[in-house]
């Protein structure tokens, strides 16, 4: 396939103005591109580094037309954008990623089916449409388990863990009439990992180091590289994402989260864009997940990834923000990213810290010496 090369000086349109869009825009501006963003928030982070901010809802067809007219290529920074608008951009030949990966990642049933069709292991699950169906599913899936909305959930929203039979009434309260849900086995996993990679329009895939993710209250607390897994697990993770990338015809940076049990992996969730667990690549790699994404959608060759031996990324939530900013001058050897969000809600992602070094032990010592115990 011959790429339509988008050259510096031309405009990249971004659907969504959050921190992922901002970091994508910063990488693109360093390369000489102009940026247009569509987002309903007047003070969205991406607007601060953009040439044009179209302030409108994501399903606003007129605003979408303005973005298309102003842009030479279009991408998105999160998956919950309007699918019809994405299809419009695809029909105009301006969305190299296509709308299919959005369609899949907006729907947990489709996500699971893509993995199964690719011959990849997933936790046992059932799709249910009523509380009665959920009860029947739990008889098969067993406890502990988790029930999730089929779409729209992130950072623990839209899901409920069911520890045993006594929590069945919680499921009844959680489910809404007419909704579709997934009841999924809760795996006793050893650790969670993510494989972030980028695929070019021509099908070349370049992988970033496999990362270990530590969550607290369903929110990513920190990402550690390299993940403490065997070479066999790394090979399985890369084989898995390669199969899905080719099945879905992925273009750009993409992330797949997986559970590790022994030397086995189980596909959990996927994201059709740069991912929180890939932020470490900004300082720890010669090319970030964001620059690599820009290169892919603009038809440029991908770069081979070289990285520091180790890195740790720590998320900064609203509840940490004042604590962090109050003593930022005391931190040594730590990179700070502040997303520029005005309202610091308790569990809102406000920024992140990255520490790179020769080993995770060295980095843990830096964290201890700096007393970076935000969580």
mmCIF file of C-alpha atoms in Angstrom:
data_model
loop_
_atom_site.group_PDB
_atom_site.id
_atom_site.type_symbol
_atom_site.label_atom_id
_atom_site.label_comp_id
_atom_site.label_asym_id
_atom_site.label_seq_id
_atom_site.Cartn_x
_atom_site.Cartn_y
_atom_site.Cartn_z
ATOM 1 C CA UNK A 1 0.000 0.000 0.000
ATOM 2 C CA UNK A 2 1.401 3.413 -0.924
ATOM 3 C CA UNK A 3 1.087 5.951 1.865
ATOM 4 C CA UNK A 4 -0.235 9.432 1.271
ATOM 5 C CA UNK A 5 2.666 11.283 2.896
ATOM 6 C CA UNK A 6 1.674 14.194 5.145
ATOM 7 C CA UNK A 7 4.605 16.572 5.301
ATOM 8 C CA UNK A 8 5.703 19.123 7.923
ATOM 9 C CA UNK A 9 3.699 22.308 7.472
ATOM 10 C CA UNK A 10 0.503 20.385 6.833
ATOM 11 C CA UNK A 11 -2.194 19.990 9.497
ATOM 12 C CA UNK A 12 -2.991 17.040 11.743
ATOM 13 C CA UNK A 13 -6.540 17.059 13.130
ATOM 14 C CA UNK A 14 -7.105 15.467 16.526
ATOM 15 C CA UNK A 15 -10.462 14.263 17.818
ATOM 16 C CA UNK A 16 -10.300 14.798 21.561
ATOM 17 C CA UNK A 17 -8.373 17.381 23.535
ATOM 18 C CA UNK A 18 -7.149 15.504 26.616
ATOM 19 C CA UNK A 19 -3.585 14.849 27.744
ATOM 20 C CA UNK A 20 -2.992 12.169 25.114
ATOM 21 C CA UNK A 21 -3.910 14.653 22.406
ATOM 22 C CA UNK A 22 -1.641 17.257 23.991
ATOM 23 C CA UNK A 23 1.369 14.919 24.048
ATOM 24 C CA UNK A 24 0.603 13.831 20.498
ATOM 25 C CA UNK A 25 0.391 17.485 19.419
ATOM 26 C CA UNK A 26 3.678 18.371 21.137
ATOM 27 C CA UNK A 27 5.451 15.554 19.288
ATOM 28 C CA UNK A 28 3.872 16.640 15.994
ATOM 29 C CA UNK A 29 4.767 20.316 16.486
ATOM 30 C CA UNK A 30 8.394 19.357 17.112
ATOM 31 C CA UNK A 31 8.271 17.715 13.692
ATOM 32 C CA UNK A 32 6.857 20.867 12.091
ATOM 33 C CA UNK A 33 3.150 20.024 11.789
ATOM 34 C CA UNK A 34 0.214 22.319 12.452
ATOM 35 C CA UNK A 35 -2.498 21.073 14.835
ATOM 36 C CA UNK A 36 -6.288 21.399 14.834
ATOM 37 C CA UNK A 37 -8.320 19.868 17.666
ATOM 38 C CA UNK A 38 -12.040 19.222 18.145
ATOM 39 C CA UNK A 39 -13.139 19.094 21.777
ATOM 40 C CA UNK A 40 -16.132 20.510 23.679
ATOM 41 C CA UNK A 41 -14.057 21.869 26.599
ATOM 42 C CA UNK A 42 -12.873 25.457 26.280
ATOM 43 C CA UNK A 43 -9.750 24.768 28.365
ATOM 44 C CA UNK A 44 -8.870 21.284 27.087
ATOM 45 C CA UNK A 45 -5.109 20.498 27.359
ATOM 46 C CA UNK A 46 -4.578 20.038 23.605
ATOM 47 C CA UNK A 47 -5.952 23.500 22.825
ATOM 48 C CA UNK A 48 -2.933 25.083 24.549
ATOM 49 C CA UNK A 49 -0.572 23.635 21.918
ATOM 50 C CA UNK A 50 -2.847 23.803 18.870
ATOM 51 C CA UNK A 51 -3.194 26.237 15.986
ATOM 52 C CA UNK A 52 -6.980 25.787 15.908
ATOM 53 C CA UNK A 53 -9.479 24.655 18.544
ATOM 54 C CA UNK A 54 -12.952 23.762 17.305
ATOM 55 C CA UNK A 55 -15.067 23.824 20.431
ATOM 56 C CA UNK A 56 -17.972 21.462 19.817
ATOM 57 C CA UNK A 57 -19.399 18.098 20.822
ATOM 58 C CA UNK A 58 -17.820 15.018 19.265
ATOM 59 C CA UNK A 59 -21.020 14.131 17.379
ATOM 60 C CA UNK A 60 -21.401 17.620 15.871
ATOM 61 C CA UNK A 61 -21.360 16.942 12.129
ATOM 62 C CA UNK A 62 -20.832 20.599 11.185
ATOM 63 C CA UNK A 63 -17.849 20.880 13.522
ATOM 64 C CA UNK A 64 -16.507 17.615 12.123
ATOM 65 C CA UNK A 65 -16.692 19.103 8.642
ATOM 66 C CA UNK A 66 -14.686 22.127 9.794
ATOM 67 C CA UNK A 67 -12.032 19.810 11.272
ATOM 68 C CA UNK A 68 -11.907 17.842 8.034
ATOM 69 C CA UNK A 69 -11.627 20.980 5.904
ATOM 70 C CA UNK A 70 -8.782 22.289 8.054
ATOM 71 C CA UNK A 71 -6.864 18.989 8.296
ATOM 72 C CA UNK A 72 -4.752 16.933 5.928
ATOM 73 C CA UNK A 73 -4.956 13.856 8.139
ATOM 74 C CA UNK A 74 -7.054 13.080 11.243
ATOM 75 C CA UNK A 75 -6.475 10.933 14.302
ATOM 76 C CA UNK A 76 -8.137 10.474 17.717
ATOM 77 C CA UNK A 77 -6.755 10.522 21.244
ATOM 78 C CA UNK A 78 -9.353 8.322 22.947
ATOM 79 C CA UNK A 79 -11.784 5.699 21.775
ATOM 80 C CA UNK A 80 -15.085 7.133 22.998
ATOM 81 C CA UNK A 81 -15.447 9.565 20.117
ATOM 82 C CA UNK A 82 -18.449 9.456 17.819
ATOM 83 C CA UNK A 83 -18.236 6.459 15.485
ATOM 84 C CA UNK A 84 -20.305 8.093 12.731
ATOM 85 C CA UNK A 85 -17.942 11.079 12.659
ATOM 86 C CA UNK A 86 -14.956 8.719 12.456
ATOM 87 C CA UNK A 87 -16.588 6.893 9.543
ATOM 88 C CA UNK A 88 -17.113 10.234 7.804
ATOM 89 C CA UNK A 89 -13.386 11.001 8.066
ATOM 90 C CA UNK A 90 -12.573 7.494 6.841
ATOM 91 C CA UNK A 91 -14.780 7.948 3.768
ATOM 92 C CA UNK A 92 -12.923 11.182 3.025
ATOM 93 C CA UNK A 93 -9.625 9.300 3.136
ATOM 94 C CA UNK A 94 -8.349 11.300 6.098
ATOM 95 C CA UNK A 95 -8.399 8.668 8.873
ATOM 96 C CA UNK A 96 -5.563 6.184 8.240
ATOM 97 C CA UNK A 97 -6.470 4.271 11.415
ATOM 98 C CA UNK A 98 -9.945 3.611 10.029
ATOM 99 C CA UNK A 99 -13.117 3.376 12.095
ATOM 100 C CA UNK A 100 -13.046 -0.405 12.658
ATOM 101 C CA UNK A 101 -10.566 -0.324 15.549
ATOM 102 C CA UNK A 102 -12.792 2.277 17.228
ATOM 103 C CA UNK A 103 -15.855 0.106 16.657
ATOM 104 C CA UNK A 104 -14.105 -2.848 18.299
ATOM 105 C CA UNK A 105 -12.595 -1.041 21.273
ATOM 106 C CA UNK A 106 -15.831 0.786 22.054
ATOM 107 C CA UNK A 107 -17.503 -2.568 22.661
ATOM 108 C CA UNK A 108 -16.137 -5.175 25.085
ATOM 109 C CA UNK A 109 -17.998 -7.999 23.358
ATOM 110 C CA UNK A 110 -16.360 -7.163 20.030
ATOM 111 C CA UNK A 111 -12.975 -6.804 21.753
ATOM 112 C CA UNK A 112 -13.252 -10.287 23.195
ATOM 113 C CA UNK A 113 -14.485 -11.737 19.905
ATOM 114 C CA UNK A 114 -11.566 -10.290 17.944
ATOM 115 C CA UNK A 115 -9.145 -11.904 20.397
ATOM 116 C CA UNK A 116 -10.953 -15.246 20.257
ATOM 117 C CA UNK A 117 -11.110 -15.155 16.451
ATOM 118 C CA UNK A 118 -7.339 -14.551 16.436
ATOM 119 C CA UNK A 119 -6.894 -17.705 18.520
ATOM 120 C CA UNK A 120 -5.843 -15.846 21.656
ATOM 121 C CA UNK A 121 -6.757 -16.748 25.254
ATOM 122 C CA UNK A 122 -9.175 -14.546 27.213
ATOM 123 C CA UNK A 123 -10.738 -14.980 30.662
ATOM 124 C CA UNK A 124 -14.000 -16.940 30.473
ATOM 125 C CA UNK A 125 -16.931 -14.598 29.894
ATOM 126 C CA UNK A 126 -20.607 -14.351 29.000
ATOM 127 C CA UNK A 127 -22.627 -11.513 27.445
ATOM 128 C CA UNK A 128 -25.853 -10.831 29.367
ATOM 129 C CA UNK A 129 -28.892 -8.610 28.844
ATOM 130 C CA UNK A 130 -30.710 -9.022 32.160
ATOM 131 C CA UNK A 131 -30.120 -9.869 35.812
ATOM 132 C CA UNK A 132 -31.542 -13.347 35.224
ATOM 133 C CA UNK A 133 -29.002 -13.956 32.463
ATOM 134 C CA UNK A 134 -26.261 -12.630 34.752
ATOM 135 C CA UNK A 135 -27.269 -15.141 37.446
ATOM 136 C CA UNK A 136 -27.059 -17.964 34.906
ATOM 137 C CA UNK A 137 -23.701 -16.716 33.640
ATOM 138 C CA UNK A 138 -22.279 -16.637 37.154
ATOM 139 C CA UNK A 139 -23.170 -20.301 37.610
ATOM 140 C CA UNK A 140 -20.756 -21.046 34.753
ATOM 141 C CA UNK A 141 -18.135 -18.318 35.153
ATOM 142 C CA UNK A 142 -18.058 -18.679 38.932
ATOM 143 C CA UNK A 143 -16.653 -16.424 41.649
ATOM 144 C CA UNK A 144 -14.804 -14.148 41.979
ATOM 145 C CA UNK A 145 -15.880 -12.433 38.805
ATOM 146 C CA UNK A 146 -16.482 -8.969 37.422
ATOM 147 C CA UNK A 147 -19.497 -7.521 35.648
ATOM 148 C CA UNK A 148 -18.851 -4.622 33.247
ATOM 149 C CA UNK A 149 -20.909 -2.401 31.008
ATOM 150 C CA UNK A 150 -20.397 -3.385 27.377
ATOM 151 C CA UNK A 151 -19.130 0.111 26.546
ATOM 152 C CA UNK A 152 -18.115 3.412 28.052
ATOM 153 C CA UNK A 153 -16.133 2.262 31.095
ATOM 154 C CA UNK A 154 -12.605 3.356 31.997
ATOM 155 C CA UNK A 155 -10.453 3.668 35.159
ATOM 156 C CA UNK A 156 -12.779 1.316 37.023
ATOM 157 C CA UNK A 157 -15.979 3.089 35.997
ATOM 158 C CA UNK A 158 -18.728 0.842 34.667
ATOM 159 C CA UNK A 159 -17.603 -2.313 36.434
ATOM 160 C CA UNK A 160 -18.250 -4.193 39.649
ATOM 161 C CA UNK A 161 -16.280 -7.024 41.237
ATOM 162 C CA UNK A 162 -18.372 -9.883 42.631
ATOM 163 C CA UNK A 163 -16.458 -11.702 45.352
ATOM 164 C CA UNK A 164 -18.922 -14.501 46.083
ATOM 165 C CA UNK A 165 -22.605 -15.443 45.984
ATOM 166 C CA UNK A 166 -23.439 -12.867 48.670
ATOM 167 C CA UNK A 167 -22.644 -10.015 46.258
ATOM 168 C CA UNK A 168 -25.305 -11.012 43.726
ATOM 169 C CA UNK A 169 -27.653 -8.269 44.935
ATOM 170 C CA UNK A 170 -24.962 -5.700 44.197
ATOM 171 C CA UNK A 171 -25.081 -6.899 40.600
ATOM 172 C CA UNK A 172 -28.854 -6.369 40.550
ATOM 173 C CA UNK A 173 -28.388 -2.746 41.668
ATOM 174 C CA UNK A 174 -25.518 -2.215 39.229
ATOM 175 C CA UNK A 175 -27.415 -3.379 36.138
ATOM 176 C CA UNK A 176 -29.823 -1.041 34.376
ATOM 177 C CA UNK A 177 -32.836 -2.212 32.399
ATOM 178 C CA UNK A 178 -32.091 -2.492 28.699
ATOM 179 C CA UNK A 179 -28.318 -2.516 29.215
ATOM 180 C CA UNK A 180 -25.830 -5.038 27.870
ATOM 181 C CA UNK A 181 -23.114 -6.369 30.167
ATOM 182 C CA UNK A 182 -20.202 -8.753 30.201
ATOM 183 C CA UNK A 183 -19.726 -11.185 33.087
ATOM 184 C CA UNK A 184 -16.067 -12.173 33.191
ATOM 185 C CA UNK A 185 -13.933 -14.518 35.255
ATOM 186 C CA UNK A 186 -11.679 -12.718 37.751
ATOM 187 C CA UNK A 187 -8.285 -14.239 37.112
ATOM 188 C CA UNK A 188 -5.804 -14.897 39.915
ATOM 189 C CA UNK A 189 -3.012 -13.400 37.818
ATOM 190 C CA UNK A 190 0.637 -12.910 38.743
ATOM 191 C CA UNK A 191 0.867 -9.455 37.187
ATOM 192 C CA UNK A 192 -0.597 -7.218 34.498
ATOM 193 C CA UNK A 193 1.395 -6.155 31.471
ATOM 194 C CA UNK A 194 0.849 -4.022 28.407
ATOM 195 C CA UNK A 195 2.395 -4.208 24.974
ATOM 196 C CA UNK A 196 2.455 -0.841 23.245
ATOM 197 C CA UNK A 197 3.386 -0.964 19.574
ATOM 198 C CA UNK A 198 3.069 1.052 16.383
ATOM 199 C CA UNK A 199 2.059 -0.280 12.968
ATOM 200 C CA UNK A 200 2.689 1.636 9.762
ATOM 201 C CA UNK A 201 0.308 1.981 6.834
ATOM 202 C CA UNK A 202 2.480 -0.590 5.030
ATOM 203 C CA UNK A 203 2.119 -3.116 7.868
ATOM 204 C CA UNK A 204 5.504 -2.744 9.581
ATOM 205 C CA UNK A 205 5.239 -3.265 13.364
ATOM 206 C CA UNK A 206 7.673 -1.763 15.887
ATOM 207 C CA UNK A 207 7.355 -2.764 19.549
ATOM 208 C CA UNK A 208 8.116 -0.821 22.694
ATOM 209 C CA UNK A 209 9.404 -2.734 25.754
ATOM 210 C CA UNK A 210 6.749 -4.795 27.541
ATOM 211 C CA UNK A 211 5.648 -2.910 30.669
ATOM 212 C CA UNK A 212 4.299 -4.092 34.008
ATOM 213 C CA UNK A 213 1.277 -2.137 35.239
ATOM 214 C CA UNK A 214 0.292 -1.727 38.878
ATOM 215 C CA UNK A 215 -3.248 -0.553 39.535
ATOM 216 C CA UNK A 216 -4.879 0.828 42.667
ATOM 217 C CA UNK A 217 -8.664 1.120 42.840
ATOM 218 C CA UNK A 218 -8.785 0.255 39.106
ATOM 219 C CA UNK A 219 -6.597 3.263 38.188
ATOM 220 C CA UNK A 220 -3.081 2.837 36.849
ATOM 221 C CA UNK A 221 -0.704 3.766 39.664
ATOM 222 C CA UNK A 222 2.627 3.061 38.010
ATOM 223 C CA UNK A 223 4.207 1.414 34.999
ATOM 224 C CA UNK A 224 7.514 -0.414 35.377
ATOM 225 C CA UNK A 225 9.902 -1.330 32.564
ATOM 226 C CA UNK A 226 11.104 -3.941 31.996
ATOM 227 C CA UNK A 227 8.210 -6.110 33.131
ATOM 228 C CA UNK A 228 9.269 -8.941 35.440
ATOM 229 C CA UNK A 229 8.326 -11.688 32.998
ATOM 230 C CA UNK A 230 10.094 -14.449 31.099
ATOM 231 C CA UNK A 231 11.268 -14.174 27.522
ATOM 232 C CA UNK A 232 8.511 -16.663 26.639
ATOM 233 C CA UNK A 233 5.860 -14.221 27.927
ATOM 234 C CA UNK A 234 7.374 -11.354 25.915
ATOM 235 C CA UNK A 235 7.287 -13.510 22.784
ATOM 236 C CA UNK A 236 3.659 -14.509 23.434
ATOM 237 C CA UNK A 237 2.661 -10.895 24.044
ATOM 238 C CA UNK A 238 4.227 -9.748 20.795
ATOM 239 C CA UNK A 239 2.774 -12.631 18.823
ATOM 240 C CA UNK A 240 -0.663 -11.813 20.260
ATOM 241 C CA UNK A 241 -0.604 -8.146 19.327
ATOM 242 C CA UNK A 242 0.797 -8.947 15.884
ATOM 243 C CA UNK A 243 -2.157 -11.249 15.217
ATOM 244 C CA UNK A 244 -4.664 -8.637 16.377
ATOM 245 C CA UNK A 245 -2.909 -5.827 14.500
ATOM 246 C CA UNK A 246 -3.093 -7.764 11.248
ATOM 247 C CA UNK A 247 -6.668 -8.915 11.885
ATOM 248 C CA UNK A 248 -7.843 -5.347 12.574
ATOM 249 C CA UNK A 249 -5.498 -3.655 10.077
ATOM 250 C CA UNK A 250 -4.196 -1.345 12.787
ATOM 251 C CA UNK A 251 -2.395 1.865 11.805
ATOM 252 C CA UNK A 252 -0.664 3.980 14.441
ATOM 253 C CA UNK A 253 0.181 3.367 18.080
ATOM 254 C CA UNK A 254 -1.957 0.753 19.817
ATOM 255 C CA UNK A 255 -1.872 -0.908 23.249
ATOM 256 C CA UNK A 256 -3.025 -4.301 24.507
ATOM 257 C CA UNK A 257 -3.317 -5.013 28.236
ATOM 258 C CA UNK A 258 -2.868 -8.621 29.363
ATOM 259 C CA UNK A 259 -2.910 -10.747 32.498
ATOM 260 C CA UNK A 260 0.069 -13.036 33.138
ATOM 261 C CA UNK A 261 -0.396 -16.402 34.863
ATOM 262 C CA UNK A 262 2.879 -18.297 34.985
ATOM 263 C CA UNK A 263 4.105 -18.266 31.398
ATOM 264 C CA UNK A 264 0.610 -17.813 29.967
ATOM 265 C CA UNK A 265 -1.065 -14.581 28.877
ATOM 266 C CA UNK A 266 -4.749 -13.643 28.726
ATOM 267 C CA UNK A 267 -5.980 -10.681 26.697
ATOM 268 C CA UNK A 268 -7.753 -8.122 28.888
ATOM 269 C CA UNK A 269 -8.391 -4.833 27.079
ATOM 270 C CA UNK A 270 -7.026 -2.855 24.152
ATOM 271 C CA UNK A 271 -6.694 0.826 23.237
ATOM 272 C CA UNK A 272 -6.523 2.037 19.602
ATOM 273 C CA UNK A 273 -4.198 4.967 20.368
ATOM 274 C CA UNK A 274 -1.254 5.914 22.604
ATOM 275 C CA UNK A 275 -1.734 4.604 26.120
ATOM 276 C CA UNK A 276 -1.114 5.712 29.702
ATOM 277 C CA UNK A 277 1.292 2.797 30.173
ATOM 278 C CA UNK A 278 3.380 4.072 27.252
ATOM 279 C CA UNK A 279 4.129 7.524 28.691
ATOM 280 C CA UNK A 280 7.539 6.329 29.899
ATOM 281 C CA UNK A 281 8.632 6.210 26.231
ATOM 282 C CA UNK A 282 8.953 10.027 26.144
ATOM 283 C CA UNK A 283 12.096 9.988 28.289
ATOM 284 C CA UNK A 284 13.099 6.316 28.249
ATOM 285 C CA UNK A 285 13.159 5.683 24.476
ATOM 286 C CA UNK A 286 14.749 7.342 21.471
ATOM 287 C CA UNK A 287 11.252 7.744 19.997
ATOM 288 C CA UNK A 288 8.073 8.168 22.031
ATOM 289 C CA UNK A 289 4.796 6.374 21.412
ATOM 290 C CA UNK A 290 3.433 9.759 20.310
ATOM 291 C CA UNK A 291 6.081 10.579 17.716
ATOM 292 C CA UNK A 292 5.875 7.033 16.382
ATOM 293 C CA UNK A 293 2.089 7.454 16.074
ATOM 294 C CA UNK A 294 2.512 10.719 14.161
ATOM 295 C CA UNK A 295 5.020 9.045 11.842
ATOM 296 C CA UNK A 296 2.594 6.188 11.163
ATOM 297 C CA UNK A 297 -0.472 8.278 10.332
ATOM 298 C CA UNK A 298 1.618 10.669 8.221
ATOM 299 C CA UNK A 299 3.086 7.845 6.124
ATOM 300 C CA UNK A 300 6.646 8.268 7.417
ATOM 301 C CA UNK A 301 8.999 5.356 8.203
ATOM 302 C CA UNK A 302 8.848 4.102 11.789
ATOM 303 C CA UNK A 303 11.981 4.337 13.896
ATOM 304 C CA UNK A 304 13.665 1.356 15.500
ATOM 305 C CA UNK A 305 13.168 1.585 19.272
ATOM 306 C CA UNK A 306 16.164 1.896 21.607
ATOM 307 C CA UNK A 307 15.530 2.356 25.313
ATOM 308 C CA UNK A 308 17.101 2.889 28.710
ATOM 309 C CA UNK A 309 17.562 -0.323 30.704
ATOM 310 C CA UNK A 310 14.767 0.658 33.105
ATOM 311 C CA UNK A 311 12.022 3.215 33.684
ATOM 312 C CA UNK A 312 9.122 3.860 36.045
ATOM 313 C CA UNK A 313 6.117 6.106 35.338
ATOM 314 C CA UNK A 314 3.909 7.241 38.247
ATOM 315 C CA UNK A 315 0.490 8.790 37.616
ATOM 316 C CA UNK A 316 -0.374 12.024 39.417
ATOM 317 C CA UNK A 317 -4.066 12.287 40.316
ATOM 318 C CA UNK A 318 -5.979 15.304 41.539
ATOM 319 C CA UNK A 319 -5.559 14.241 45.158
ATOM 320 C CA UNK A 320 -1.750 14.233 44.679
ATOM 321 C CA UNK A 321 -1.419 17.456 42.712
ATOM 322 C CA UNK A 322 -0.952 20.019 45.486
ATOM 323 C CA UNK A 323 1.305 17.623 47.419
ATOM 324 C CA UNK A 324 3.523 17.232 44.356
ATOM 325 C CA UNK A 325 3.626 20.891 43.329
ATOM 326 C CA UNK A 326 4.319 22.023 46.880
ATOM 327 C CA UNK A 327 7.747 20.357 46.894
ATOM 328 C CA UNK A 328 8.661 19.919 43.218
ATOM 329 C CA UNK A 329 11.992 21.708 43.784
ATOM 330 C CA UNK A 330 13.009 18.906 46.148
ATOM 331 C CA UNK A 331 12.786 16.153 43.525
ATOM 332 C CA UNK A 332 16.047 15.076 41.881
ATOM 333 C CA UNK A 333 16.319 12.833 38.824
ATOM 334 C CA UNK A 334 12.578 12.938 38.124
ATOM 335 C CA UNK A 335 10.810 14.161 34.973
ATOM 336 C CA UNK A 336 7.519 15.996 35.552
ATOM 337 C CA UNK A 337 4.595 16.200 33.125
ATOM 338 C CA UNK A 338 1.707 18.463 34.124
ATOM 339 C CA UNK A 339 -1.276 18.216 31.791
ATOM 340 C CA UNK A 340 -2.530 21.742 32.474
ATOM 341 C CA UNK A 341 -5.975 20.748 33.682
ATOM 342 C CA UNK A 342 -7.584 23.488 35.747
ATOM 343 C CA UNK A 343 -9.820 21.356 37.974
ATOM 344 C CA UNK A 344 -7.943 18.855 40.164
ATOM 345 C CA UNK A 345 -10.680 16.336 40.964
ATOM 346 C CA UNK A 346 -9.684 13.536 43.365
ATOM 347 C CA UNK A 347 -9.190 10.723 40.838
ATOM 348 C CA UNK A 348 -8.587 12.810 37.718
ATOM 349 C CA UNK A 349 -5.245 12.243 35.980
ATOM 350 C CA UNK A 350 -3.417 15.561 36.282
ATOM 351 C CA UNK A 351 0.059 14.553 35.177
ATOM 352 C CA UNK A 352 2.769 11.945 35.602
ATOM 353 C CA UNK A 353 6.341 11.477 36.767
ATOM 354 C CA UNK A 354 8.985 9.436 34.960
ATOM 355 C CA UNK A 355 12.288 8.161 36.319
ATOM 356 C CA UNK A 356 14.834 6.412 34.086
ATOM 357 C CA UNK A 357 17.952 4.529 35.079
ATOM 358 C CA UNK A 358 20.180 1.505 34.745
ATOM 359 C CA UNK A 359 17.909 -0.778 36.786
ATOM 360 C CA UNK A 360 14.576 -0.829 38.582
ATOM 361 C CA UNK A 361 16.491 -1.145 41.856
ATOM 362 C CA UNK A 362 18.292 2.138 41.106
ATOM 363 C CA UNK A 363 14.982 3.816 40.255
ATOM 364 C CA UNK A 364 13.289 2.518 43.417
ATOM 365 C CA UNK A 365 16.161 4.056 45.388
ATOM 366 C CA UNK A 366 15.588 7.405 43.636
ATOM 367 C CA UNK A 367 11.884 7.189 44.494
ATOM 368 C CA UNK A 368 12.720 6.374 48.123
ATOM 369 C CA UNK A 369 15.338 9.130 48.439
ATOM 370 C CA UNK A 370 12.907 11.680 47.001
ATOM 371 C CA UNK A 371 10.031 10.325 49.084
ATOM 372 C CA UNK A 372 7.788 10.133 46.020
ATOM 373 C CA UNK A 373 5.043 8.205 47.795
ATOM 374 C CA UNK A 374 2.051 9.946 46.313
ATOM 375 C CA UNK A 375 -0.195 6.912 46.437
#
